[in-house]
Amino acid sequence: NAGVMQNPRHLVRRRGQEARLRCSPMKGHSHVYWYRQLPEEGLKFMVYLQKENIIDESGMPKERFSAEFPKEGPSILRIQQVVRGDSAAYFCASSVGRGLLEQFFGPGTRLTVL
Amino acid sequence: DQQVKQNSPSLSVQEGRISILNCDYTNSMFDYFLWYKKYPAEGPTFLISISSIKDKNEDGRFTVFLNKSAKHLSLHIVPSQPGDSAVYFCAASDNTNAGKSTFGDGTTLTVKP
């Protein structure tokens, strides 16, 4: 049973470009969470999604960031017009359900903005 | 306002001794606490959890203690092994926001052979 998969593992973008980060949850998991880890900091919650629904996006910056989890395919975290401050490791996690609070994390995507 | 704090950024212990990692929280609504372990270039992996109805949970070498009145929890690793060297994150959640975990900034544990 494959774990949570994220791609790409490393992404380099120039300022103003778009970044798309993908996350495939574990088989049987329908709940996906995105976290961001800035250098020397902990993981900060960004967004919680179920299939076709955003449940909680309280940690998402109001502009340039969006997330989706379509009926088919991976969850996508999209960052438009990236800036240097977006450089971070972005982790995706999944869980079986809302009540089970253990989350399984992917290996992360390290975004570098030049 | 950081609701989950790990005040020690790093900890170094000798192999075979006990490692104690601490975590404090401010939100009294938190009722479920988790510890995750993270190696470089990997995602965090779940280690152990505790519900607020308990004050201790044990799993092999790992024990988590919860002191609700002090809003404090700790992770004990005994005996510590070099393979335990990693960053340890404390996380907390409450029943009304069950999908959202609030993480501390982590403590880097180094276990010396």
Short mmCIF file of N, CA, C and O in Angstrom, two decimals, chain A residues 7 19 25 34 42 44 64 70 84 89 102 106:
data_model
loop_
_atom_site.label_atom_id
_atom_site.label_comp_id
_atom_site.label_asym_id
_atom_site.label_seq_id
_atom_site.Cartn_x
_atom_site.Cartn_y
_atom_site.Cartn_z
N ASN A 7 4.49 15.20 -5.64
CA ASN A 7 5.42 15.54 -6.71
C ASN A 7 5.16 16.95 -7.20
O ASN A 7 4.05 17.46 -7.08
N ALA A 19 3.42 28.00 -9.32
CA ALA A 19 3.88 26.71 -8.81
C ALA A 19 2.66 25.82 -8.58
O ALA A 19 1.66 26.26 -8.01
N PRO A 25 -3.20 11.08 -1.95
CA PRO A 25 -3.30 10.52 -0.60
C PRO A 25 -3.15 9.01 -0.61
O PRO A 25 -3.12 8.37 -1.66
N TRP A 34 -2.82 20.27 3.79
CA TRP A 34 -1.56 20.86 3.33
C TRP A 34 -0.96 21.68 4.46
O TRP A 34 -1.67 22.45 5.13
N GLY A 42 8.20 25.35 12.52
CA GLY A 42 7.40 24.14 12.49
C GLY A 42 6.45 24.13 11.32
O GLY A 42 6.48 25.01 10.47
N LYS A 44 3.04 24.67 9.53
CA LYS A 44 1.88 25.55 9.69
C LYS A 44 0.75 25.03 8.81
O LYS A 44 0.92 24.85 7.59
N ARG A 64 -3.21 34.65 -3.98
CA ARG A 64 -2.24 33.88 -4.79
C ARG A 64 -2.27 32.38 -4.50
O ARG A 64 -1.77 31.61 -5.30
N PRO A 70 -10.02 17.30 -6.51
CA PRO A 70 -11.11 16.91 -7.41
C PRO A 70 -11.57 15.48 -7.15
O PRO A 70 -10.91 14.69 -6.49
N ARG A 84 9.74 35.35 -3.30
CA ARG A 84 10.82 34.64 -2.60
C ARG A 84 10.34 34.09 -1.26
O ARG A 84 10.77 33.03 -0.82
N ALA A 89 9.17 24.23 2.43
CA ALA A 89 8.78 22.84 2.18
C ALA A 89 7.28 22.74 2.40
O ALA A 89 6.76 23.21 3.41
N GLU A 102 -4.85 10.80 13.35
CA GLU A 102 -3.50 10.51 12.90
C GLU A 102 -3.42 10.80 11.41
O GLU A 102 -4.22 10.30 10.63
N GLY A 106 3.25 12.95 3.37
CA GLY A 106 4.10 12.69 2.23
C GLY A 106 5.49 13.23 2.47
O GLY A 106 5.75 13.86 3.51
#
